[in-house]
XYZ file of C-alpha atoms in Angstrom:
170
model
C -32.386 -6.704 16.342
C -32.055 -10.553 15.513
C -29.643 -12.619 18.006
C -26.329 -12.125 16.470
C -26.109 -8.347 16.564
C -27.695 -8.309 20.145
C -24.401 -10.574 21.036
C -22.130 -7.567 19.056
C -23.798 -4.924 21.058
C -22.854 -6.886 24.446
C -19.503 -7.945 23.627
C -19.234 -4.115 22.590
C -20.580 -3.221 25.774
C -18.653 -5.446 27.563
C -15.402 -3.943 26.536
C -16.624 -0.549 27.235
C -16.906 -1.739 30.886
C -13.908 -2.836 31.168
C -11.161 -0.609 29.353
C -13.277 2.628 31.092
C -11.441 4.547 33.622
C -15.063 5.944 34.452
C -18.692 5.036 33.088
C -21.830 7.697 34.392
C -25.073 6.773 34.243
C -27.450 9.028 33.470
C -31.336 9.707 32.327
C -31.781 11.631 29.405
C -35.561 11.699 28.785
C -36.761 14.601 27.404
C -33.098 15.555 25.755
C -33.780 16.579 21.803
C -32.118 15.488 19.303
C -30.080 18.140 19.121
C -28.514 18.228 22.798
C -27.548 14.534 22.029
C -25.838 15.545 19.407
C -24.545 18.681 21.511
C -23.257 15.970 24.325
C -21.870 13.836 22.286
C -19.274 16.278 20.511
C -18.610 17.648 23.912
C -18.250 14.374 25.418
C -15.495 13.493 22.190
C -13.759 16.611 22.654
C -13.042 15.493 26.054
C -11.595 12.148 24.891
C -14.808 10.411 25.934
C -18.027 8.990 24.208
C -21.821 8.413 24.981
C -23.975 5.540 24.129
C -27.568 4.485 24.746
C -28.394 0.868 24.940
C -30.824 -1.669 26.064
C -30.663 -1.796 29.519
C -30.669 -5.655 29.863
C -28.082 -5.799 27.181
C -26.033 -3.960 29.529
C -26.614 -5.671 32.433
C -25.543 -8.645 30.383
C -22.714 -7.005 29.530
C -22.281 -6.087 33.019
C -21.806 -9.765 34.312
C -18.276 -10.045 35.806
C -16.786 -6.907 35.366
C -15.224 -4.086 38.095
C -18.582 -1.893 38.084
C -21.402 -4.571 37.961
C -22.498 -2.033 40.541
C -23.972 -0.004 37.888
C -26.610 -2.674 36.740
C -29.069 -1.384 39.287
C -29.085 2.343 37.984
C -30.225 1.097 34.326
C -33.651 1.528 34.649
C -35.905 4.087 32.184
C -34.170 5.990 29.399
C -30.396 5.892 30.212
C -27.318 6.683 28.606
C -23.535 5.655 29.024
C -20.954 8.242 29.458
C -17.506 6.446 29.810
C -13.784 7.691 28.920
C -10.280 6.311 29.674
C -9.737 9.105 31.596
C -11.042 8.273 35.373
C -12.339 11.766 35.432
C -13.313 13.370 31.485
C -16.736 11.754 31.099
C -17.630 13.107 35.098
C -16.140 15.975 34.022
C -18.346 16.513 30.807
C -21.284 14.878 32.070
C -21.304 17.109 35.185
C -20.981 20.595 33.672
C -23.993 19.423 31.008
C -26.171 18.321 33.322
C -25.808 21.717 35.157
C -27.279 23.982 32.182
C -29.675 20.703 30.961
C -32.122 19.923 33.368
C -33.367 16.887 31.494
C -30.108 15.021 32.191
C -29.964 13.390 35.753
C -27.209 11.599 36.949
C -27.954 8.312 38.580
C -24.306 7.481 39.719
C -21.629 5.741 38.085
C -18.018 3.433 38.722
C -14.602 3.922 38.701
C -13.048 0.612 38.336
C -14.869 -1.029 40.835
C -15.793 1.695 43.055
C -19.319 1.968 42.878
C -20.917 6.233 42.684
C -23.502 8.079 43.706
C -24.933 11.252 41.839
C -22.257 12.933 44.630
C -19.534 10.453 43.526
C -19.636 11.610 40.333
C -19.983 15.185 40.908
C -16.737 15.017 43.296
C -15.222 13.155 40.511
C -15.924 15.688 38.214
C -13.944 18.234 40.590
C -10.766 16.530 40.267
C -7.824 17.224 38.162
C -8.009 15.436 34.637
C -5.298 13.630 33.198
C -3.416 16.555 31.321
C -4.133 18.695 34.415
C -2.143 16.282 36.741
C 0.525 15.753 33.993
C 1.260 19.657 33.352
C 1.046 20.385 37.009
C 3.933 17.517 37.886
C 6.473 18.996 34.635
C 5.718 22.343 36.415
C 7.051 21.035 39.754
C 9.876 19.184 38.337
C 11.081 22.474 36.207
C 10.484 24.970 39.043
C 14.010 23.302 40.745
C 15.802 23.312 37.469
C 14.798 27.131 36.856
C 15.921 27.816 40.152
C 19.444 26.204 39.999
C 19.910 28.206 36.375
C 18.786 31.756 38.164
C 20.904 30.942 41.455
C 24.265 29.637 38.769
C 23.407 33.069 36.543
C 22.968 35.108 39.886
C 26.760 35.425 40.844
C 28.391 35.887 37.105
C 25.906 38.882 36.960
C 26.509 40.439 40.337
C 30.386 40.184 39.358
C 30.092 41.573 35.929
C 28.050 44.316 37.694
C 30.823 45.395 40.189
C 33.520 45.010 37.414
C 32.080 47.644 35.351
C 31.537 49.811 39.000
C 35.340 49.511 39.836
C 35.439 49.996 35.754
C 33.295 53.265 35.993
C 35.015 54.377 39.439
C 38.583 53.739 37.754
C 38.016 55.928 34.744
């Protein structure tokens, strides 16, 4: 890799670190080919994305940003999860390192909140994005149903004892 393409792969980097909602760090040694390829579609599906680099390209990269934290965890064979979502690539990363035991977490950041294996893994537990977003339109239509059902309540109950007096009459 001659100078100008190292430069690419940190400015790359670079913007990775700083558009993330979340990055994990992770070591993958041992992983096939195979279970890469396995985490990375799961990790897309997710609206996140993987990447291995050079450590002290990264740590390069790292220089002034939220989660220069991190630069101490790339050491050995480690990989980049990272997603826009604060909690996707936890999530993903999480649940694959459960049935994978060649994938360790080392810890991660969240803006500039520095993780620890546990960080991540209570990240991981939260609510994603879409989660949080369906939950709040169920909350604000649960009022709105009620006011319809409580407005349609009485026009029933009076059609109801109109055709009583209706059925008493005849």
């Amino acid at each position: 890799m001659d100078r100008a393409q190292k430069e690419k792969v940190v400015e790359e980097l670079g913007q990775i670190f700083e558009s993330s909602g979340v990055v994990v760090v992770a070591h993958y040694e041992g992983m096939t080919v195979a279970q890469m390829q396995d985490l990375r579609a799961k990790m897309r599906d997710a609206g996140g994305s993987v990447r291995v680099a050079k450590n002290r390209l990264a740590k390069i990269a790292l220089k002034g940003q939220p989660c220069e934290s991190i630069g101490d965890l790339l050491t050995g064979m480690t990989v980049l999860s990272y997603s826009e979502d604060p909690v996707a690539a936890a999530k993903v990363i999480d649940e694959y390192a459960k049935g994978n035991d060649k994938l360790v977490i080392l810890g991660g950041a969240m803006g500039d909140t520095a993780l620890d294996p546990e960080g991540v893994k209570a990240v991981a537990k939260m609510p994603s994005r879409e989660e949080l977003i369906a939950s709040i339109v169920g909350i604000i239509g649960a009022p709105a149903s009620n006011i319809a059902g409580v407005i349609g309540a009485p026009a029933s109950n009076i059609a109801s004892i109109l055709s009583t007096i209706e059925e008493k009459a005849a």
